[in-house]
Amino acid sequence: MTKAASAAAKDFAAAGVGGVHLAWADNNGIPRSRIVPVAGLAEAATRGVGATSLFAVFDTHDAITYAHPGLATPSGDIRLVPVVERLRRLAGQPALAWAPVRQVGKDGGPWPYCQRTVLEAQVAEGARRGLEFRAGYELEFAVAAAGSADVVANPGHPGPAYSPHALVRLDGFVASLLHDFAANGLRIGQLHAEYGLAQLELSLAATDPVSAADDQLLARQTIHAAAHTHGLVVSFAPMVGLGVAGNGWHLHTSVRRKGRNLLESDETGKPAEQGYLAGLLRDLPALSAITAPSVPSTLRLRPGYFAGAYAFWGVENREAPLRYVPGSPMLGADHANVELKTSDASANPYLALAVVLAAGMAGLEDAAELPEPIGDDPGSWTAEERETRGVRRLPADPAEQDAALLASPRISGVLGEELLGAFRAVRASDAAWAADRTAEEIVAAHLWRY
């Protein structure tokens, strides 16, 4: 690894690269990084770079909570070790390169708070069971002019939704996105003006889960840099205004055994093996506490906004938090996947994928069965109709999220005792911050966090 890092550093230096972002995401989904000079890359790959262990208990507003006993003092360091095979020169920031990191102890051994390691463990467990996963993100974000504090007051494009005309004033930005994504080794499936105010969406190509989480972080860096170049800012926040559609980061996954996609549909239109999707549905309230964990996340989960407010699944139903996408004659049966819509930028991508895979694997192990799919919006039903169909609202505030997470040992256990404690402490700190603030103040404070 040292040899590869040395070779990369030499190439980067010759190309004018001065430093390398060593990047990770914290328990709020916020990217953090340390830049090392390119000459120090090989040493960083060998010895890591020092950082405080307290990043695990930073809350969304950069306050440090000492409520978790495992990290209850300002003492302690960890090492950030770059994943050299994921090194990329940043096309939109040509003086810089980028690499994700593993967070390890000072002895180089595992550190229980490293989210990437948690995901790697779930992928390894899948391999032990003969399972292979694919994952890909759809990223929604709103655009505004640089210097704007409010997307609603100063939207970056006027709409209409899904219209090519909406993007004309963003032509240079769109061109940079297409160029920079390709140069950074990221494949875009599609890019368009979305339904929300000044909203764009792009989809990343499916890959293995760890690479998908890495790609999500790199995509954010790429988008922010391209926006800056064109005098724009982007908000990935779950909500940019109370009266408009929020930003979801929809997570698509599929699972294979011996090369066969287990989500291929049978003659009933359900997945041939129902357990994976049934496992996600069974643990959906607890999953949402990890995949949409912020206070604005709960504001986003409203019926009628394609956000997935109720716990159910449907076939290509965009109101469903679990949207089953079967294969088709044009795309092939192997295209089948499930989309989790109850997911946004406030989720750590490694933890989000880890708990999704764990829930799916548990469902396969238990041969869990699916209820009948729902093709409607349960938000339009009466409370009695929802009760009859067994459709319940997903957690609607931090206390409900915490209770749902603790009620599912299958999900909380994925994090392990230490990381679960830190995660819960951070969520409690966020909830305390929000307790005496209005919804408008909460949305405004999160607008540029991600």
Coordinates of C-alpha atoms in Angstrom, one line a residue:
M1 CA 0.0 0.0 0.0
T2 CA 2.9 2.3 0.8
K3 CA 4.3 1.7 -2.7
A4 CA 1.0 2.5 -4.3
A5 CA 0.6 5.7 -2.3
S6 CA 4.1 6.8 -3.1
A7 CA 3.5 6.2 -6.8
A8 CA 0.2 8.1 -6.6
A9 CA 1.9 11.0 -4.8
K10 CA 4.5 11.3 -7.5
D11 CA 2.0 11.4 -10.2
F12 CA -0.2 13.9 -8.4
A13 CA 2.8 16.2 -7.7
A14 CA 3.8 16.1 -11.4
A15 CA 0.2 17.1 -12.3
G16 CA 0.2 20.0 -9.9
V17 CA -1.8 18.5 -7.0
G18 CA -0.7 20.0 -3.7
G19 CA -2.8 18.1 -1.2
V20 CA -5.2 15.3 -0.6
H21 CA -8.5 15.4 1.2
L22 CA -8.8 12.5 3.7
A23 CA -12.6 12.3 4.0
W24 CA -15.2 10.5 6.1
A25 CA -18.8 11.1 7.2
D26 CA -19.8 11.6 10.8
N27 CA -22.9 10.4 12.6
N28 CA -24.9 13.3 11.2
G29 CA -24.0 12.5 7.6
I30 CA -21.8 15.5 7.5
P31 CA -18.5 15.1 5.5
R32 CA -15.4 15.9 7.5
S33 CA -11.8 15.8 6.2
R34 CA -8.2 16.5 6.8
I35 CA -5.9 17.7 4.0
V36 CA -2.4 16.3 3.9
P37 CA 0.3 17.7 1.5
V38 CA 0.8 15.4 -1.4
A39 CA 4.4 14.7 -0.2
G40 CA 2.9 13.2 3.0
L41 CA 0.5 10.8 1.4
A42 CA 2.7 7.8 1.6
E43 CA 3.3 8.4 5.3
A44 CA -0.4 8.9 5.9
A45 CA -1.1 5.6 4.2
T46 CA 1.3 3.9 6.5
R47 CA 0.8 5.7 9.8
G48 CA -2.5 7.5 9.4
V49 CA -3.2 11.1 10.3
G50 CA -4.1 12.0 13.9
A51 CA -7.6 13.2 14.8
T52 CA -9.7 13.5 17.9
S53 CA -11.9 10.6 18.8
L54 CA -14.6 13.2 19.6
F55 CA -15.7 13.4 15.9
A56 CA -18.0 10.5 16.8
V57 CA -19.9 12.7 19.2
F58 CA -20.1 15.9 17.2
D59 CA -23.7 16.8 16.6
T60 CA -25.1 18.4 13.5
H61 CA -24.4 21.9 14.8
D62 CA -20.7 21.1 15.6
A63 CA -21.4 20.9 19.4
I64 CA -19.6 18.1 21.2
T65 CA -21.7 16.0 23.5
Y66 CA -20.1 14.1 26.4
A67 CA -23.3 12.1 27.1
H68 CA -21.8 8.9 25.8
P69 CA -19.7 7.3 28.5
G70 CA -17.2 5.8 26.0
L71 CA -16.3 9.3 24.8
A72 CA -17.0 11.4 27.9
T73 CA -13.8 13.5 28.0
P74 CA -11.8 15.6 25.6
S75 CA -8.9 13.1 25.8
G76 CA -8.1 10.6 23.1
D77 CA -6.8 10.3 19.5
I78 CA -7.4 8.1 16.5
R79 CA -5.7 7.7 13.2
L80 CA -7.2 8.3 9.8
V81 CA -5.9 5.9 7.2
P82 CA -6.6 6.7 3.5
V83 CA -8.0 3.9 1.3
V84 CA -5.4 4.3 -1.4
E85 CA -7.3 2.3 -4.1
R86 CA -10.0 5.0 -4.0
L87 CA -7.7 8.0 -4.5
R88 CA -9.0 10.4 -7.1
R89 CA -7.7 13.8 -8.4
L90 CA -10.6 16.2 -8.1
A91 CA -11.5 17.6 -11.5
G92 CA -13.3 20.6 -10.1
Q93 CA -10.5 21.3 -7.6
P94 CA -7.4 20.4 -9.6
A95 CA -4.9 21.3 -6.9
L96 CA -6.5 18.7 -4.6
A97 CA -7.1 14.9 -4.6
W98 CA -9.5 12.9 -2.5
A99 CA -9.6 9.6 -0.7
P100 CA -12.0 8.1 1.9
V101 CA -10.5 6.9 5.2
R102 CA -10.8 4.2 7.7
Q103 CA -10.8 5.4 11.3
V104 CA -8.5 3.1 13.4
G105 CA -7.0 3.1 16.9
K106 CA -3.6 4.4 17.7
D107 CA -2.2 0.9 17.4
G108 CA -3.7 0.5 13.9
G109 CA -6.3 -1.9 15.1
P110 CA -10.1 -1.6 14.6
W111 CA -11.9 1.4 16.3
P112 CA -15.5 0.6 17.1
Y113 CA -16.8 4.0 16.0
C114 CA -15.6 3.6 12.4
Q115 CA -18.7 3.6 10.2
R116 CA -16.9 2.3 7.1
T117 CA -15.7 -0.7 9.1
V118 CA -19.3 -1.5 10.2
L119 CA -20.4 -1.6 6.5
E120 CA -17.4 -3.7 5.5
A121 CA -18.5 -6.2 8.2
Q122 CA -22.0 -6.5 6.8
V123 CA -20.6 -7.1 3.3
A124 CA -18.3 -9.7 4.7
E125 CA -21.2 -11.4 6.5
G126 CA -23.1 -11.4 3.2
A127 CA -20.2 -13.1 1.5
R128 CA -20.1 -15.7 4.2
R129 CA -23.7 -16.5 3.5
G130 CA -23.1 -16.6 -0.3
L131 CA -24.7 -13.2 -0.9
E132 CA -23.5 -10.4 -3.1
F133 CA -25.0 -6.9 -2.9
R134 CA -25.4 -4.0 -5.3
A135 CA -26.2 -0.5 -4.2
G136 CA -26.6 2.9 -5.8
Y137 CA -27.8 6.4 -4.7
E138 CA -30.1 8.9 -6.2
L139 CA -29.1 12.4 -5.0
E140 CA -31.6 15.3 -4.8
F141 CA -30.4 18.8 -4.1
A142 CA -31.5 22.4 -4.4
V143 CA -29.6 25.1 -6.2
A144 CA -29.3 28.8 -5.2
A145 CA -27.0 31.7 -6.1
A146 CA -23.9 32.0 -4.0
G147 CA -24.3 34.2 -1.0
S148 CA -28.0 33.3 -0.6
A149 CA -29.1 32.2 2.8
D150 CA -32.5 31.0 1.5
V151 CA -33.3 28.7 -1.4
V152 CA -37.0 29.7 -1.3
A153 CA -36.2 33.4 -1.7
N154 CA -33.6 32.9 -4.3
P155 CA -34.1 29.7 -6.3
G156 CA -31.3 28.7 -8.7
H157 CA -33.7 27.8 -11.5
P158 CA -37.4 28.7 -12.1
G159 CA -38.7 25.3 -13.2
P160 CA -40.9 23.8 -14.6
A161 CA -40.1 20.4 -13.0
Y162 CA -38.4 17.9 -15.3
S163 CA -38.2 20.6 -18.1
P164 CA -35.0 21.2 -20.1
H165 CA -35.9 24.9 -20.0
A166 CA -35.3 24.9 -16.2
L167 CA -31.7 24.0 -16.7
V168 CA -30.8 26.5 -19.4
R169 CA -29.6 29.1 -16.8
L170 CA -27.6 26.3 -15.2
D171 CA -26.0 25.1 -18.5
G172 CA -22.5 25.7 -17.4
F173 CA -23.0 24.0 -14.0
V174 CA -24.6 21.0 -15.7
A175 CA -21.7 20.7 -18.2
S176 CA -19.3 20.8 -15.3
L177 CA -21.2 18.1 -13.4
L178 CA -21.1 15.8 -16.4
H179 CA -17.4 16.4 -17.0
D180 CA -16.2 16.3 -13.4
F181 CA -18.2 13.2 -12.5
A182 CA -16.6 11.3 -15.4
A183 CA -13.2 12.6 -14.6
N184 CA -13.6 11.6 -10.9
G185 CA -14.6 8.1 -11.9
L186 CA -18.3 8.5 -11.0
R187 CA -20.9 7.2 -13.5
I188 CA -24.2 9.1 -13.7
G189 CA -27.3 7.3 -14.8
Q190 CA -29.3 10.4 -15.4
L191 CA -29.5 14.1 -14.3
H192 CA -32.6 16.3 -14.5
A193 CA -34.6 19.1 -13.0
E194 CA -36.6 17.4 -10.2
Y195 CA -40.1 18.2 -8.8
G196 CA -39.0 20.4 -5.9
L197 CA -38.1 24.1 -5.8
A198 CA -34.8 24.7 -7.7
Q199 CA -34.2 21.0 -7.3
L200 CA -31.9 18.7 -9.4
E201 CA -31.5 15.0 -9.1
L202 CA -28.7 12.7 -10.4
S203 CA -28.4 9.0 -10.0
L204 CA -25.1 7.1 -9.4
A205 CA -24.5 3.8 -11.1
A206 CA -24.9 0.8 -8.9
T207 CA -21.8 -0.9 -7.5
D208 CA -20.7 -2.8 -4.4
P209 CA -22.0 -1.3 -1.1
V210 CA -18.7 0.1 0.2
S211 CA -17.9 1.7 -3.1
A212 CA -21.5 3.1 -3.3
A213 CA -21.0 4.8 0.1
D214 CA -17.5 6.2 -1.0
D215 CA -19.1 7.4 -4.3
Q216 CA -21.8 9.2 -2.3
L217 CA -19.2 11.2 -0.4
L218 CA -17.1 11.9 -3.6
A219 CA -20.3 13.0 -5.4
R220 CA -21.0 15.6 -2.8
Q221 CA -17.5 17.0 -3.0
T222 CA -17.8 17.1 -6.8
I223 CA -21.2 18.8 -6.8
H224 CA -20.2 21.5 -4.3
A225 CA -17.0 22.3 -6.2
A226 CA -18.8 22.6 -9.5
A227 CA -21.5 24.8 -8.0
H228 CA -18.8 27.1 -6.5
T229 CA -17.1 27.4 -9.9
H230 CA -20.3 28.7 -11.4
G231 CA -21.3 31.1 -8.6
L232 CA -23.8 28.8 -7.1
V233 CA -24.4 26.9 -3.8
V234 CA -26.3 23.7 -3.4
S235 CA -28.3 22.4 -0.4
F236 CA -28.6 18.6 0.2
A237 CA -30.7 19.3 3.4
P238 CA -33.8 17.1 3.9
M239 CA -35.9 20.3 3.9
V240 CA -35.1 23.6 2.1
G241 CA -38.5 25.2 3.0
L242 CA -41.6 24.0 4.8
G243 CA -44.0 24.3 1.9
V244 CA -41.9 22.6 -0.7
A245 CA -40.7 19.1 -1.5
G246 CA -37.6 18.0 0.4
N247 CA -34.4 16.3 -0.7
G248 CA -34.3 12.6 -0.5
W249 CA -31.2 10.5 -1.2
H250 CA -33.0 7.4 -2.4
L251 CA -31.0 4.2 -1.8
H252 CA -31.4 1.3 -4.3
T253 CA -30.2 -2.2 -3.4
S254 CA -30.3 -5.7 -4.8
V255 CA -29.0 -9.0 -3.6
R256 CA -27.6 -12.0 -5.6
R257 CA -26.8 -15.6 -4.8
K258 CA -24.6 -17.5 -7.3
G259 CA -25.2 -14.7 -9.8
R260 CA -29.0 -14.8 -9.6
N261 CA -30.8 -11.6 -8.5
L262 CA -33.1 -12.7 -5.6
L263 CA -35.4 -9.8 -6.3
E264 CA -36.4 -11.0 -9.7
S265 CA -40.2 -11.1 -9.8
D266 CA -42.3 -14.3 -9.9
E267 CA -45.7 -14.9 -11.4
T268 CA -47.4 -12.9 -8.6
G269 CA -45.3 -9.8 -9.3
K270 CA -43.5 -10.1 -5.9
P271 CA -39.8 -10.8 -5.6
A272 CA -39.1 -14.5 -6.2
E273 CA -37.5 -14.6 -2.7
Q274 CA -39.5 -12.2 -0.5
G275 CA -37.3 -12.3 2.5
Y276 CA -34.9 -9.4 1.6
L277 CA -37.7 -6.9 1.0
A278 CA -39.8 -8.3 3.9
G279 CA -36.8 -7.9 6.2
L280 CA -36.6 -4.2 5.2
L281 CA -40.3 -3.7 5.8
R282 CA -40.2 -5.5 9.2
D283 CA -37.5 -3.2 10.5
L284 CA -38.4 -0.1 8.6
P285 CA -39.1 2.1 11.7
A286 CA -35.7 1.3 13.1
L287 CA -34.0 1.7 9.7
S288 CA -35.5 5.1 9.3
A289 CA -33.8 6.2 12.6
I290 CA -30.5 5.5 10.8
T291 CA -31.3 6.4 7.2
A292 CA -33.3 9.6 7.9
P293 CA -32.1 10.5 11.4
S294 CA -32.1 14.3 11.6
V295 CA -34.9 16.6 13.0
P296 CA -35.5 17.9 9.4
S297 CA -35.8 14.3 8.2
T298 CA -38.9 13.9 10.3
L299 CA -40.3 17.2 8.9
R300 CA -39.7 15.8 5.4
L301 CA -41.7 12.6 5.9
R302 CA -45.1 13.9 4.9
P303 CA -47.8 12.2 2.9
G304 CA -48.2 13.4 -0.6
Y305 CA -44.5 14.4 -1.1
F306 CA -43.1 11.0 -2.4
A307 CA -41.1 10.9 0.8
G308 CA -42.4 7.6 2.4
A309 CA -44.3 8.7 5.5
Y310 CA -46.0 5.3 6.2
A311 CA -44.5 1.9 6.6
F312 CA -45.5 -0.2 3.6
W313 CA -44.2 -1.4 0.3
G314 CA -45.5 -1.0 -3.3
V315 CA -44.6 -2.0 -6.8
E316 CA -43.3 1.2 -8.5
N317 CA -45.3 3.3 -6.0
R318 CA -43.5 6.5 -5.4
E319 CA -45.3 7.2 -2.2
A320 CA -44.0 3.9 -0.7
P321 CA -40.9 4.1 1.5
L322 CA -40.0 0.7 0.0
R323 CA -40.5 0.9 -3.7
Y324 CA -40.0 -2.4 -5.5
V325 CA -38.7 -2.0 -9.0
P326 CA -39.2 -5.3 -10.9
G327 CA -37.3 -6.2 -14.0
S328 CA -38.9 -5.7 -17.4
P329 CA -38.5 -7.0 -21.0
M330 CA -36.5 -3.9 -21.9
L331 CA -34.2 -3.8 -18.9
G332 CA -34.1 -7.5 -18.1
A333 CA -35.2 -9.5 -15.1
D334 CA -31.8 -8.9 -13.4
H335 CA -32.6 -5.1 -13.1
A336 CA -35.0 -5.8 -10.2
N337 CA -34.1 -3.8 -7.0
V338 CA -35.7 -2.1 -4.1
E339 CA -35.6 1.6 -3.5
L340 CA -35.6 3.0 0.1
K341 CA -37.1 6.5 -0.1
T342 CA -36.9 7.1 3.6
S343 CA -33.3 8.2 3.3
D344 CA -31.5 11.5 3.0
A345 CA -28.2 13.4 3.3
S346 CA -28.3 13.5 7.1
A347 CA -27.6 9.7 7.2
N348 CA -24.1 8.4 7.3
P349 CA -24.0 6.5 4.0
Y350 CA -21.9 3.6 5.5
L351 CA -24.3 3.1 8.4
A352 CA -27.4 3.5 6.2
L353 CA -26.2 0.7 3.9
A354 CA -25.0 -1.5 6.8
V355 CA -28.4 -1.5 8.4
V356 CA -30.2 -2.0 5.1
L357 CA -28.1 -5.0 4.3
A358 CA -28.5 -6.4 7.8
A359 CA -32.3 -6.1 7.7
G360 CA -32.4 -7.7 4.3
M361 CA -30.2 -10.6 5.3
A362 CA -32.2 -11.2 8.5
G363 CA -35.4 -11.4 6.4
L364 CA -33.8 -13.9 4.0
E365 CA -32.5 -16.0 7.0
D366 CA -36.0 -16.0 8.5
A367 CA -37.8 -16.5 5.2
A368 CA -39.9 -13.5 6.1
E369 CA -43.0 -13.0 4.0
L370 CA -44.4 -9.9 2.5
P371 CA -48.0 -8.6 2.8
E372 CA -49.8 -7.6 -0.3
P373 CA -48.3 -4.5 -2.0
I374 CA -50.1 -1.2 -1.8
G375 CA -50.6 0.9 -4.9
D376 CA -52.2 4.0 -3.3
D377 CA -51.1 6.7 -1.0
P378 CA -52.2 5.6 2.6
G379 CA -52.0 9.3 3.6
S380 CA -55.3 9.7 1.7
W381 CA -57.0 6.9 3.7
T382 CA -58.9 7.3 6.9
A383 CA -57.2 6.2 10.1
E384 CA -59.5 3.2 10.2
E385 CA -58.5 2.1 6.8
R386 CA -54.8 2.3 7.7
E387 CA -55.4 0.3 10.8
T388 CA -57.3 -2.4 8.9
R389 CA -54.4 -2.7 6.4
G390 CA -51.8 -2.6 9.2
V391 CA -50.2 0.6 7.8
R392 CA -48.6 2.8 10.5
R393 CA -46.8 6.1 10.4
L394 CA -43.0 6.0 10.6
P395 CA -41.3 7.7 13.6
A396 CA -42.3 11.3 13.5
D397 CA -39.9 12.8 16.0
P398 CA -36.5 12.1 17.6
A399 CA -38.0 10.3 20.6
E400 CA -40.0 7.9 18.4
Q401 CA -36.9 7.3 16.3
D402 CA -34.9 6.4 19.3
A403 CA -37.6 4.1 20.6
A404 CA -37.8 2.3 17.3
L405 CA -34.1 1.9 17.1
L406 CA -33.9 0.3 20.5
A407 CA -36.9 -1.9 19.8
S408 CA -35.0 -3.7 17.0
P409 CA -31.9 -5.5 18.2
R410 CA -31.3 -6.6 14.6
I411 CA -30.7 -3.0 13.6
S412 CA -29.2 -1.5 16.8
G413 CA -26.9 -4.5 17.1
V414 CA -25.3 -3.7 13.7
L415 CA -23.7 -0.6 15.1
G416 CA -22.3 -2.3 18.2
E417 CA -22.6 -1.0 21.8
E418 CA -20.1 1.8 21.5
L419 CA -21.2 3.3 18.1
L420 CA -24.8 2.9 19.1
G421 CA -24.2 4.9 22.2
A422 CA -22.4 7.7 20.4
F423 CA -25.1 7.8 17.7
R424 CA -27.9 8.0 20.2
A425 CA -26.0 10.7 22.2
V426 CA -25.6 12.8 19.0
R427 CA -29.3 12.4 18.2
A428 CA -30.3 13.5 21.7
S429 CA -28.0 16.5 21.4
D430 CA -29.7 17.5 18.1
A431 CA -33.2 17.0 19.7
A432 CA -32.3 19.2 22.7
W433 CA -31.0 21.9 20.3
A434 CA -34.3 21.8 18.3
A435 CA -36.7 21.6 21.3
D436 CA -37.3 25.3 21.7
R437 CA -36.9 26.3 18.0
T438 CA -39.5 26.7 15.4
A439 CA -39.7 24.5 12.3
E440 CA -38.6 27.5 10.2
E441 CA -35.5 28.0 12.4
I442 CA -34.7 24.3 12.2
V443 CA -34.9 24.2 8.5
A444 CA -32.7 27.3 8.1
A445 CA -30.0 26.0 10.5
H446 CA -29.6 22.7 8.5
L447 CA -29.8 24.2 5.0
W448 CA -26.0 24.2 4.4
R449 CA -24.8 21.5 6.7
Y450 CA -24.4 18.7 4.2

